[in-house]
PDB file of C-alpha atoms in Angstrom:
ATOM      1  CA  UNK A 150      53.038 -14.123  22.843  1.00  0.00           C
ATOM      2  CA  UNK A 151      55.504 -11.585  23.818  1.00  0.00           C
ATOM      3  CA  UNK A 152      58.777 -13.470  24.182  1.00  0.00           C
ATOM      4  CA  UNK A 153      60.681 -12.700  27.586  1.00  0.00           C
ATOM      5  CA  UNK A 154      64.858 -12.957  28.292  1.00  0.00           C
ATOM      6  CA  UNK A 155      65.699 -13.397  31.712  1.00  0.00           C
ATOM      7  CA  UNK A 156      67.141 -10.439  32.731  1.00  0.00           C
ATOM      8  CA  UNK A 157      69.734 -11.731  35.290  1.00  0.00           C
ATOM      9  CA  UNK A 158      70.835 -15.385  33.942  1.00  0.00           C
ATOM     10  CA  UNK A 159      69.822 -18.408  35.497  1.00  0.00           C
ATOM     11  CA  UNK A 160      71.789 -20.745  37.681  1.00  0.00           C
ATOM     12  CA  UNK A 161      72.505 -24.116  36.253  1.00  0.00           C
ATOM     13  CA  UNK A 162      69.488 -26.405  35.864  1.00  0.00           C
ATOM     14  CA  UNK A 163      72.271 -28.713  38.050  1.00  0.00           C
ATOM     15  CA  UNK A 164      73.205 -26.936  40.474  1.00  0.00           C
ATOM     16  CA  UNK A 165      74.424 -28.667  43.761  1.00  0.00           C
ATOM     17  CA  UNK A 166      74.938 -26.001  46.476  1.00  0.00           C
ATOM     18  CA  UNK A 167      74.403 -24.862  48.309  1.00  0.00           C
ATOM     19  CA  UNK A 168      73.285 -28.576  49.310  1.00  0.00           C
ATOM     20  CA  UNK A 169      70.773 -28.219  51.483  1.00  0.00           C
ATOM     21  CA  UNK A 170      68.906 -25.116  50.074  1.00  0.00           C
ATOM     22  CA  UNK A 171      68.890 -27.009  46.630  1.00  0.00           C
ATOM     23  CA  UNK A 172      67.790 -30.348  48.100  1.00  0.00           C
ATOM     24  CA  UNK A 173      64.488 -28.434  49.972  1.00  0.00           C
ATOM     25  CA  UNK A 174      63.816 -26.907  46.925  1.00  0.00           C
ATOM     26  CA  UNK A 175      63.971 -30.199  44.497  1.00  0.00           C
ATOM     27  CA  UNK A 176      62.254 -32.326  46.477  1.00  0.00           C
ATOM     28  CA  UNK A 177      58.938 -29.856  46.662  1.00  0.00           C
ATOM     29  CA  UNK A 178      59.624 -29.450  43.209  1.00  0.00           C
ATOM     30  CA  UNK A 179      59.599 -33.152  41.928  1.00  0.00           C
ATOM     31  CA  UNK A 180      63.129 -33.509  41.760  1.00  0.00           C
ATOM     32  CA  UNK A 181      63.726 -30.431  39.124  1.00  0.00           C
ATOM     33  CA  UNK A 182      64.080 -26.804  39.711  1.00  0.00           C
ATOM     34  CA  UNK A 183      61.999 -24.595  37.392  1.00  0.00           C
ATOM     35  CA  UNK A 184      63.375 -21.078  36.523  1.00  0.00           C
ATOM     36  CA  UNK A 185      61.859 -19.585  38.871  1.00  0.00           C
ATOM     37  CA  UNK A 186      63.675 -21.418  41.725  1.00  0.00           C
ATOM     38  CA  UNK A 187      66.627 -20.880  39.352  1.00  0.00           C
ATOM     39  CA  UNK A 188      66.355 -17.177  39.344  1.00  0.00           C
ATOM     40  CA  UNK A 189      65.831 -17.392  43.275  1.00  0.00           C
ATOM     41  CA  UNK A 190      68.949 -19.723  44.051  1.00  0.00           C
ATOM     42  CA  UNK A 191      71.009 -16.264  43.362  1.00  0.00           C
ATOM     43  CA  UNK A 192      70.165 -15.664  47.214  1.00  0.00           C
ATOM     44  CA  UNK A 193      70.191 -19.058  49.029  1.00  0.00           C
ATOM     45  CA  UNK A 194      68.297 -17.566  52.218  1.00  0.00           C
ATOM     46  CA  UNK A 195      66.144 -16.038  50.137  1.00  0.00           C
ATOM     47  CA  UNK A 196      65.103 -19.057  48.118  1.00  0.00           C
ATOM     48  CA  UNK A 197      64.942 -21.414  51.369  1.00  0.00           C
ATOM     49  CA  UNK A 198      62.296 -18.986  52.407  1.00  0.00           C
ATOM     50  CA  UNK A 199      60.502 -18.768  49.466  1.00  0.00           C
ATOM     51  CA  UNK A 200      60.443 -22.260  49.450  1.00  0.00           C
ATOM     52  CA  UNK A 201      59.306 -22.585  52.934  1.00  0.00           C
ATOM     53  CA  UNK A 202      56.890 -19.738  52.710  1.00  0.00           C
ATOM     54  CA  UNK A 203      54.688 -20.874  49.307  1.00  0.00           C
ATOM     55  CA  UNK A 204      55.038 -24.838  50.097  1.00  0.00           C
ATOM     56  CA  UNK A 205      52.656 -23.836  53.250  1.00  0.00           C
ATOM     57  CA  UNK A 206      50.539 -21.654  50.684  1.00  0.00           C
ATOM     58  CA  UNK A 207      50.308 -24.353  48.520  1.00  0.00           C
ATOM     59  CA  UNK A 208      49.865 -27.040  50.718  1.00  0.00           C
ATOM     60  CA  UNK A 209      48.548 -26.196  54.562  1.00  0.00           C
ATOM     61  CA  UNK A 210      45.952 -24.356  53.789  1.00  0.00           C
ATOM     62  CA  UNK A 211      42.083 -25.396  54.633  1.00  0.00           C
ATOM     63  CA  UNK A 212      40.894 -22.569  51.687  1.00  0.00           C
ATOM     64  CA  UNK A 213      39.605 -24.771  48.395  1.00  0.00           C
ATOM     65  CA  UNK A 214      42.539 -25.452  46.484  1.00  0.00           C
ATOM     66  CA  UNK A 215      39.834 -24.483  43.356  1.00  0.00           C
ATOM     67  CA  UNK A 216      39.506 -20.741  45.016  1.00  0.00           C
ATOM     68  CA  UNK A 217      43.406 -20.691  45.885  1.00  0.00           C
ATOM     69  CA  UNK A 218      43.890 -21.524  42.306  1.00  0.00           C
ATOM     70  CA  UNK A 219      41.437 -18.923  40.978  1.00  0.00           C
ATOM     71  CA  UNK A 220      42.694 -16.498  42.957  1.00  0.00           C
ATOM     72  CA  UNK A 221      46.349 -16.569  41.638  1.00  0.00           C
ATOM     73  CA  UNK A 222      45.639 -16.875  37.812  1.00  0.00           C
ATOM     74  CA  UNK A 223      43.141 -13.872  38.527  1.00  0.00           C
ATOM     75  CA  UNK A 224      46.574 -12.297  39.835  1.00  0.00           C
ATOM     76  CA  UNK A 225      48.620 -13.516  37.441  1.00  0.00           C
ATOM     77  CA  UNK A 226      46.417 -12.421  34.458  1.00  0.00           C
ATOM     78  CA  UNK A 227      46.041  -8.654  36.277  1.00  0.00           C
ATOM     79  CA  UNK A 228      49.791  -8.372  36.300  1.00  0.00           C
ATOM     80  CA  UNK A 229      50.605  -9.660  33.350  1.00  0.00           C
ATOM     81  CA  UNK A 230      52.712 -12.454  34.640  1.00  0.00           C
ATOM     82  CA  UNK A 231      52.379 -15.672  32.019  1.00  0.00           C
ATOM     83  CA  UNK A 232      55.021 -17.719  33.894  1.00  0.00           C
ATOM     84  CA  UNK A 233      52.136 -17.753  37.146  1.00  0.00           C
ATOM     85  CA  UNK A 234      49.645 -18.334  35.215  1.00  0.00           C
ATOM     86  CA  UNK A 235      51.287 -21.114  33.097  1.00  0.00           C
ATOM     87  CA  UNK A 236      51.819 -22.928  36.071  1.00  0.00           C
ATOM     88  CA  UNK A 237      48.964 -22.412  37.807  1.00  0.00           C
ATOM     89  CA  UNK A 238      45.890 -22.543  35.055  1.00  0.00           C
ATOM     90  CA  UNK A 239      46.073 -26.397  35.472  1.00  0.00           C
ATOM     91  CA  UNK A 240      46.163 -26.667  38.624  1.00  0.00           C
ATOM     92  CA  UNK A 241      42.857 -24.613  38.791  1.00  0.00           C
ATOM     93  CA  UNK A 242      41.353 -26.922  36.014  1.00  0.00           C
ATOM     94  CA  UNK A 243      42.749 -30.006  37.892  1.00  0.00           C
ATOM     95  CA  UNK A 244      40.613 -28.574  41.066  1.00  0.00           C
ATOM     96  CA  UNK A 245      37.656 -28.401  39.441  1.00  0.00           C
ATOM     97  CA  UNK A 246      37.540 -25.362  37.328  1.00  0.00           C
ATOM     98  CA  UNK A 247      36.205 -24.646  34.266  1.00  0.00           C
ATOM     99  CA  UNK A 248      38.107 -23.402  30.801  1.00  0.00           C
ATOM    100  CA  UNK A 249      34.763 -21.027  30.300  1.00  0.00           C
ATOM    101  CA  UNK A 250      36.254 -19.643  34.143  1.00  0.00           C
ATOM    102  CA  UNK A 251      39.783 -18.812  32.976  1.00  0.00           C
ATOM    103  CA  UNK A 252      38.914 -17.358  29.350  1.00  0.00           C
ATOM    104  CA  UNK A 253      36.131 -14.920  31.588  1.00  0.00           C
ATOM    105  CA  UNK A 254      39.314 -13.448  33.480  1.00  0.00           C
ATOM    106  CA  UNK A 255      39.988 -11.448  30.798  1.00  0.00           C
ATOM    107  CA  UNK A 256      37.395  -9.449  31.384  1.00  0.00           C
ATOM    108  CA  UNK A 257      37.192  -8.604  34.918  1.00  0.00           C
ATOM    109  CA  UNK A 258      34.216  -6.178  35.367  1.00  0.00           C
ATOM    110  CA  UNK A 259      32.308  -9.272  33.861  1.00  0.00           C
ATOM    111  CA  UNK A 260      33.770 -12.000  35.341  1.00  0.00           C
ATOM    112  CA  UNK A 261      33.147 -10.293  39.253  1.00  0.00           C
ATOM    113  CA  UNK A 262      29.461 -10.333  38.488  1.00  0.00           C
ATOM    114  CA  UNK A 263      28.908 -13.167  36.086  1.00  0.00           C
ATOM    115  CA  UNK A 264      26.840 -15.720  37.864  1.00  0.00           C
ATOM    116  CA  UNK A 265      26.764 -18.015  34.801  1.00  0.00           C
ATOM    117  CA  UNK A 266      30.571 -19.139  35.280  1.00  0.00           C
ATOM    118  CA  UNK A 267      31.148 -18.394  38.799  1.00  0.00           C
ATOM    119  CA  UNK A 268      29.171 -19.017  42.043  1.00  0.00           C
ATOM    120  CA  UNK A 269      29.239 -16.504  45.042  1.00  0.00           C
ATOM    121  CA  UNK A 270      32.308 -17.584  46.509  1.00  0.00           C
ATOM    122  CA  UNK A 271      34.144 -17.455  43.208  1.00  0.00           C
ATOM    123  CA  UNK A 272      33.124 -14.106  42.393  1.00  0.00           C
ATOM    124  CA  UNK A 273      33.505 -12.953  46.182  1.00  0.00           C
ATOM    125  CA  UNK A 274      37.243 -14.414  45.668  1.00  0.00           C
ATOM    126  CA  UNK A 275      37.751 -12.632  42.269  1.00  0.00           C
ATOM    127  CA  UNK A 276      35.918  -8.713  43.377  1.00  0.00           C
ATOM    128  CA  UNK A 277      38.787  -9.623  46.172  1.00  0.00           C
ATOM    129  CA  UNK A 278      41.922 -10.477  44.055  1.00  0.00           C
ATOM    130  CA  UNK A 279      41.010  -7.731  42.324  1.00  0.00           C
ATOM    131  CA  UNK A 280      40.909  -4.944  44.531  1.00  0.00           C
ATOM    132  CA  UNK A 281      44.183  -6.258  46.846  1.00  0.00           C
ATOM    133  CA  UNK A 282      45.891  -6.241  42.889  1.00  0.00           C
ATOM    134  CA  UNK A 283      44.841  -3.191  41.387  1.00  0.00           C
ATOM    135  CA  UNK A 284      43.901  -0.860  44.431  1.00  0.00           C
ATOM    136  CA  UNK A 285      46.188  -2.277  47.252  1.00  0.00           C
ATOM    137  CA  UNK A 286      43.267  -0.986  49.367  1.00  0.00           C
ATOM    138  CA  UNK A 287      39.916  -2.970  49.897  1.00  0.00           C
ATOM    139  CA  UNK A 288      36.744  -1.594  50.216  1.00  0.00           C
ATOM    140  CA  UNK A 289      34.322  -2.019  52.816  1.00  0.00           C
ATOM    141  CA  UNK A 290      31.685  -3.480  50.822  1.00  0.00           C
ATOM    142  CA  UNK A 291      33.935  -5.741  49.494  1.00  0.00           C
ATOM    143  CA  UNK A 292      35.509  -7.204  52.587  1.00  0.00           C
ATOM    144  CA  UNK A 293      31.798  -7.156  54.245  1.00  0.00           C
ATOM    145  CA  UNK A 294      30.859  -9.488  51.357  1.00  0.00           C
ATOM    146  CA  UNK A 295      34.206 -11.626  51.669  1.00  0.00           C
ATOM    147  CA  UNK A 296      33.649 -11.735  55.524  1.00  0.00           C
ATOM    148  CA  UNK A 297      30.248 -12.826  54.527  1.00  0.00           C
ATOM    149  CA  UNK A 298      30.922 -15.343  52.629  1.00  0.00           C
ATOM    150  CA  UNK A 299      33.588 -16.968  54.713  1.00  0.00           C
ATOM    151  CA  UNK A 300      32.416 -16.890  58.571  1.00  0.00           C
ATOM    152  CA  UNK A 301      35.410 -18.708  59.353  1.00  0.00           C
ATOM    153  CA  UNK A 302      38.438 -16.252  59.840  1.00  0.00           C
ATOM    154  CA  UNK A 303      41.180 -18.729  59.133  1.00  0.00           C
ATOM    155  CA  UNK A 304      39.722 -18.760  55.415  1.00  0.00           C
ATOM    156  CA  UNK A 305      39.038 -15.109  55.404  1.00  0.00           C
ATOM    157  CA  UNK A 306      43.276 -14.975  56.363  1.00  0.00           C
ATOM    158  CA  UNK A 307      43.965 -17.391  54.264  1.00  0.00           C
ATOM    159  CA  UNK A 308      42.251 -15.765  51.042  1.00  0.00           C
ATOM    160  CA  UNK A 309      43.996 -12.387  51.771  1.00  0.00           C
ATOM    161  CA  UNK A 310      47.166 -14.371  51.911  1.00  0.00           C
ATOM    162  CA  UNK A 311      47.164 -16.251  49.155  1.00  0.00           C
ATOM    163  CA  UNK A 312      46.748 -12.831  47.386  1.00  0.00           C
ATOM    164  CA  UNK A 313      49.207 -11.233  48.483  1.00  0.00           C
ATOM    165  CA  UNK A 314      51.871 -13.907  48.205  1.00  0.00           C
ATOM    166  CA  UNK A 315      51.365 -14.210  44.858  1.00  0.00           C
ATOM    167  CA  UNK A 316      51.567 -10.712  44.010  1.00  0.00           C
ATOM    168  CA  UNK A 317      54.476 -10.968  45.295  1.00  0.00           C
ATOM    169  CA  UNK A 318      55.326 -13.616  43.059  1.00  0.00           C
ATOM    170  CA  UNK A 319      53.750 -12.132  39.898  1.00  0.00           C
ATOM    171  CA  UNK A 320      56.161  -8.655  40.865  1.00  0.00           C
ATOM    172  CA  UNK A 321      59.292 -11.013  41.014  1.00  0.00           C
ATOM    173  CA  UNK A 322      58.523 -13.283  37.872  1.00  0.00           C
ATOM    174  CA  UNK A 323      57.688 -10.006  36.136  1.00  0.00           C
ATOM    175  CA  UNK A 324      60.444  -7.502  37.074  1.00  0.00           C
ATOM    176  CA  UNK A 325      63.267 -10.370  36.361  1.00  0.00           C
ATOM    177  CA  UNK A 326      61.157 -11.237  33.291  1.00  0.00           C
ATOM    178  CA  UNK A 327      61.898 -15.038  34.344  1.00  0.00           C
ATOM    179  CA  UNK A 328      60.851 -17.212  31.371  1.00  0.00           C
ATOM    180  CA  UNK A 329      57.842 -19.955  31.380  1.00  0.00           C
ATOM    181  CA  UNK A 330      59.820 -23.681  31.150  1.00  0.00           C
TER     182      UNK A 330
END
């Protein structure tokens, strides 16, 4: 395991203010603020958003919490970003995924067709995660199949979403090389 340094330093695991901001942010959190939230609190506005903006990811959504789980380890393990997937590899196990599931993201040509360990709307959510990660730029077979799979647009939105936020995650974890608790 390649060990990490933080490459601005955190704020204080105590901090009080501002007030508000911190208050938002602890009570999603548990009462606690992880590193990441840490790391953030270095731009108030910026962490009140962030807060804002992934709480309704996490929590508003009608996708499957099992494919919005899948979907961010499968980002986190394309961009190399063990804090995300730390976090969120139990999550996906609490929502009824496998271990088999996570160990066959390490090989992604595999995993996108491997109907052993994933059904059709797993590896329609993976061939997805994928190409938004790597390529940016999805192909038309690939979002015929997604669109396919989920008739419903709102899940089809959501899906995309979900992808994209937490690329945007994995790109901030990474670049600031913030540190798994």
């Amino acid at each position: 395991m390649l060990l990490l340094m933080a490459r601005i330093p955190y704020q204080p695991p105590d901090l009080g203010e501002p007030r508000l901001v911190v208050e938002a942010i602890r009570q999603r959190r548990g009462g606690r603020l992880l590193n990441l939230d840490r790391m953030l609190l270095h731009s108030p506005p910026y962490a009140l958003g962030w807060n804002r903006f992934l709480g309704a990811v996490r929590g508003d959504l009608v996708l499957s919490p099992r494919l919005r789980e899948l979907a961010i380890c499968g980002v986190a393990v394309l961009n190399g970003a063990e804090y995300e997937y730390q976090h969120h590899a139990p999550l996906f196990l609490q929502a009824g995924g496998t271990p088999a599931q996570l160990a066959a993201l390490s090989n992604w040509e595999q995993a996108t067709t491997d109907d052993r360990r994933f059904d059709p709307q797993e590896r329609a959510t993976l061939r997805l995660t994928f190409e938004m990660t790597r390529n940016v730029r999805v192909d038309d077979e690939t979002f015929a199949l997604v669109k396919a799979t989920w008739p419903d647009p709102r899940q089809v939105v959501e899906l995309v979403g979900v992808i994209a936020a937490y690329n945007m995650v994995s790109r901030f974890l990474v670049a600031l090389e913030v540190e798994p608790e």
